[in-house]
Amino acid sequence: MQSSNGRPRGGGGGPESAAENHDGFDPAHLDAPAAVRYDDPWYDALASGWGESTGVGGGAAIPLSAVEAGRTERVDAAADVYLQVQRSAAFQEVRSRYRRFVVPAFIGFFGWYVGYVVTATTAPGLMARPVAGAVNVAMVAGLGQFLTTFLLTWAYARHARLRRDRAALELRWDTQELTRGIRGGAS
């Protein structure tokens, strides 16, 4: 069989066929024990089985060295710190302040946007009514969309600066101090 570039595919034993079949991918890297760690926060459990080693034992656990075991304990301790911070009253207060602004703002702006679109499609006579010269209701409402976007952005930034940023910065500082203690003073 030939590939789209006219070169034979598979079966060849030369260096060209190896590079062609794998495109620079070395299957030996799949057997590396540190390639995928299950305590990795970016590990996607839904895609488990993709790119993982199927070595001897069918995915049996690989024993960790003493260094890796210590690292795993520190990672677990750091994860506990983040869970502790997430459950703290200060974190919950920052989240509730965020939600108290964002949910009503989203509902109001989304309602205004949907109202504009629905009115433009269902009442074209109303939207075509002149306001001043060639400017009609649709133009005023469309420019109002831009205006409310800028006003909402300004209000969000002001709310964050006045009501959330200081508390979030204190939480970040506390979290870094707690994790620094776990890592032995290294940052």
CSV table of C-alpha atoms in Angstrom, one decimal:
chain,number,residue,atom,x,y,z
A,1,MET,CA,0.0,0.0,0.0
A,2,GLN,CA,1.2,3.5,-0.7
A,3,SER,CA,0.7,6.7,1.3
A,4,SER,CA,-0.5,9.9,-0.2
A,5,ASN,CA,3.0,11.1,-1.0
A,6,GLY,CA,3.7,8.0,-3.1
A,7,ARG,CA,6.1,6.3,-0.7
A,8,PRO,CA,5.5,2.7,0.3
A,9,ARG,CA,3.8,2.3,3.7
A,10,GLY,CA,4.7,-0.3,6.3
A,11,GLY,CA,6.6,-3.5,5.7
A,12,GLY,CA,10.0,-1.7,5.0
A,13,GLY,CA,12.7,-2.1,7.5
A,14,GLY,CA,14.8,0.9,6.8
A,15,PRO,CA,15.0,4.1,8.8
A,16,GLU,CA,12.6,5.8,6.4
A,17,SER,CA,9.8,3.4,7.2
A,18,ALA,CA,10.3,3.7,11.0
A,19,ALA,CA,10.1,7.5,10.7
A,20,GLU,CA,7.2,7.3,8.4
A,21,ASN,CA,5.2,4.9,10.5
A,22,HIS,CA,5.7,6.7,13.8
A,23,ASP,CA,6.3,10.3,12.7
A,24,GLY,CA,9.1,10.7,15.2
A,25,PHE,CA,7.1,9.0,18.0
A,26,ASP,CA,9.1,6.5,20.0
A,27,PRO,CA,7.0,3.7,21.4
A,28,ALA,CA,9.6,3.0,24.0
A,29,HIS,CA,8.4,6.1,25.9
A,30,LEU,CA,5.1,4.4,26.6
A,31,ASP,CA,6.9,2.0,29.0
A,32,ALA,CA,8.5,4.7,31.0
A,33,PRO,CA,7.1,4.4,34.6
A,34,ALA,CA,7.0,8.2,35.2
A,35,ALA,CA,5.2,8.9,31.9
A,36,VAL,CA,1.7,9.1,33.5
A,37,ARG,CA,1.2,9.4,37.2
A,38,TYR,CA,-2.2,8.9,38.6
A,39,ASP,CA,-1.9,11.6,41.2
A,40,ASP,CA,-1.3,14.1,38.4
A,41,PRO,CA,-4.1,16.8,38.6
A,42,TRP,CA,-4.2,17.0,34.8
A,43,TYR,CA,-4.8,13.3,34.4
A,44,ASP,CA,-8.0,12.8,32.6
A,45,ALA,CA,-9.9,9.8,34.1
A,46,LEU,CA,-12.4,9.8,31.3
A,47,ALA,CA,-9.6,9.2,28.8
A,48,SER,CA,-7.9,6.5,30.9
A,49,GLY,CA,-6.4,3.9,28.7
A,50,TRP,CA,-5.3,6.3,26.0
A,51,GLY,CA,-1.5,6.5,25.8
A,52,GLU,CA,-1.0,4.5,28.9
A,53,SER,CA,1.4,1.6,29.1
A,54,THR,CA,-0.1,-1.8,28.6
A,55,GLY,CA,3.2,-3.5,29.7
A,56,VAL,CA,3.6,-6.7,31.7
A,57,GLY,CA,0.8,-7.3,34.1
A,58,GLY,CA,-1.8,-5.4,32.1
A,59,GLY,CA,-1.5,-2.0,33.8
A,60,ALA,CA,-0.4,-3.3,37.2
A,61,ALA,CA,0.9,-0.8,39.7
A,62,ILE,CA,4.6,0.1,39.4
A,63,PRO,CA,6.4,0.4,42.7
A,64,LEU,CA,7.6,3.9,43.5
A,65,SER,CA,11.2,4.7,44.6
A,66,ALA,CA,11.7,6.4,47.9
A,67,VAL,CA,12.1,9.8,46.2
A,68,GLU,CA,8.9,9.4,44.2
A,69,ALA,CA,7.1,8.2,47.4
A,70,GLY,CA,8.2,11.3,49.2
A,71,ARG,CA,7.1,13.5,46.3
A,72,THR,CA,3.7,11.7,46.3
A,73,GLU,CA,3.3,12.4,50.0
A,74,ARG,CA,4.1,16.1,49.4
A,75,VAL,CA,1.7,16.3,46.5
A,76,ASP,CA,-1.0,14.7,48.7
A,77,ALA,CA,-0.3,17.2,51.5
A,78,ALA,CA,-0.4,20.1,49.1
A,79,ALA,CA,-3.8,18.8,47.7
A,80,ASP,CA,-5.0,18.7,51.3
A,81,VAL,CA,-4.0,22.3,51.7
A,82,TYR,CA,-6.0,23.3,48.7
A,83,LEU,CA,-9.0,21.4,49.9
A,84,GLN,CA,-8.7,23.0,53.3
A,85,VAL,CA,-8.6,26.5,51.7
A,86,GLN,CA,-11.5,25.7,49.4
A,87,ARG,CA,-13.6,24.7,52.4
A,88,SER,CA,-12.6,27.8,54.4
A,89,ALA,CA,-15.1,30.5,55.2
A,90,ALA,CA,-12.9,33.1,53.5
A,91,PHE,CA,-12.9,31.2,50.2
A,92,GLN,CA,-16.7,30.7,50.4
A,93,GLU,CA,-17.2,34.4,51.0
A,94,VAL,CA,-15.1,35.3,48.0
A,95,ARG,CA,-17.1,32.9,45.9
A,96,SER,CA,-20.4,34.1,47.2
A,97,ARG,CA,-19.4,37.8,46.5
A,98,TYR,CA,-18.5,36.8,42.9
A,99,ARG,CA,-21.8,34.9,42.4
A,100,ARG,CA,-23.9,37.8,43.9
A,101,PHE,CA,-22.6,40.0,41.2
A,102,VAL,CA,-22.2,37.7,38.2
A,103,VAL,CA,-25.5,35.8,38.4
A,104,PRO,CA,-27.8,38.9,38.4
A,105,ALA,CA,-25.5,40.7,35.9
A,106,PHE,CA,-25.6,37.7,33.5
A,107,ILE,CA,-29.4,37.3,33.8
A,108,GLY,CA,-30.0,41.0,33.2
A,109,PHE,CA,-27.6,41.3,30.2
A,110,PHE,CA,-28.7,38.0,28.7
A,111,GLY,CA,-32.4,39.1,29.0
A,112,TRP,CA,-31.6,42.5,27.4
A,113,TYR,CA,-29.7,40.7,24.5
A,114,VAL,CA,-32.5,38.1,23.9
A,115,GLY,CA,-35.1,40.9,24.2
A,116,TYR,CA,-33.3,42.9,21.5
A,117,VAL,CA,-33.0,39.9,19.2
A,118,VAL,CA,-36.6,38.8,19.7
A,119,THR,CA,-38.0,42.3,19.2
A,120,ALA,CA,-35.9,42.7,16.1
A,121,THR,CA,-37.3,39.5,14.6
A,122,THR,CA,-40.9,39.7,15.8
A,123,ALA,CA,-41.6,43.5,15.7
A,124,PRO,CA,-39.8,44.9,12.7
A,125,GLY,CA,-42.3,47.8,12.5
A,126,LEU,CA,-41.3,48.9,16.1
A,127,MET,CA,-37.6,48.6,15.4
A,128,ALA,CA,-37.9,50.6,12.1
A,129,ARG,CA,-39.7,53.5,13.9
A,130,PRO,CA,-37.5,56.6,13.4
A,131,VAL,CA,-36.1,58.3,16.5
A,132,ALA,CA,-34.1,61.2,15.0
A,133,GLY,CA,-33.6,61.5,11.3
A,134,ALA,CA,-32.3,58.3,9.8
A,135,VAL,CA,-31.6,56.8,13.3
A,136,ASN,CA,-34.3,54.3,14.2
A,137,VAL,CA,-35.1,52.3,17.4
A,138,ALA,CA,-33.0,49.3,16.2
A,139,MET,CA,-29.9,51.4,15.8
A,140,VAL,CA,-30.4,53.0,19.3
A,141,ALA,CA,-31.0,49.5,20.8
A,142,GLY,CA,-27.9,48.1,19.0
A,143,LEU,CA,-25.7,50.9,20.2
A,144,GLY,CA,-27.2,50.3,23.7
A,145,GLN,CA,-25.9,46.7,23.5
A,146,PHE,CA,-22.4,48.1,23.1
A,147,LEU,CA,-22.9,50.6,25.8
A,148,THR,CA,-24.2,48.0,28.3
A,149,THR,CA,-21.3,45.7,27.5
A,150,PHE,CA,-18.8,48.5,28.4
A,151,LEU,CA,-20.8,49.5,31.5
A,152,LEU,CA,-21.0,45.9,32.7
A,153,THR,CA,-17.3,45.4,32.1
A,154,TRP,CA,-16.5,48.5,34.1
A,155,ALA,CA,-18.9,47.5,36.9
A,156,TYR,CA,-17.4,44.0,37.1
A,157,ALA,CA,-13.8,45.4,37.3
A,158,ARG,CA,-14.9,47.8,40.0
A,159,HIS,CA,-16.8,45.2,42.0
A,160,ALA,CA,-13.7,42.8,41.8
A,161,ARG,CA,-11.3,45.6,42.9
A,162,LEU,CA,-13.5,46.8,45.8
A,163,ARG,CA,-15.0,43.5,47.1
A,164,ARG,CA,-13.0,40.5,46.0
A,165,ASP,CA,-9.4,41.2,45.1
A,166,ARG,CA,-8.0,41.9,48.5
A,167,ALA,CA,-9.7,38.8,50.0
A,168,ALA,CA,-8.5,36.6,47.1
A,169,LEU,CA,-5.0,38.0,47.4
A,170,GLU,CA,-4.9,37.1,51.2
A,171,LEU,CA,-6.2,33.6,50.4
A,172,ARG,CA,-3.5,33.2,47.7
A,173,TRP,CA,-0.8,34.4,50.2
A,174,ASP,CA,-2.1,32.0,52.9
A,175,THR,CA,-2.1,29.1,50.5
A,176,GLN,CA,1.4,29.8,49.3
A,177,GLU,CA,2.6,30.0,52.9
A,178,LEU,CA,1.0,26.6,53.7
A,179,THR,CA,2.3,24.9,50.6
A,180,ARG,CA,5.8,26.4,51.2
A,181,GLY,CA,5.8,24.8,54.6
A,182,ILE,CA,5.0,21.4,53.0
A,183,ARG,CA,7.8,21.8,50.4
A,184,GLY,CA,10.4,22.5,53.0
A,185,GLY,CA,10.7,26.3,52.4
A,186,ALA,CA,11.3,26.0,48.7
A,187,SER,CA,9.1,28.0,46.4
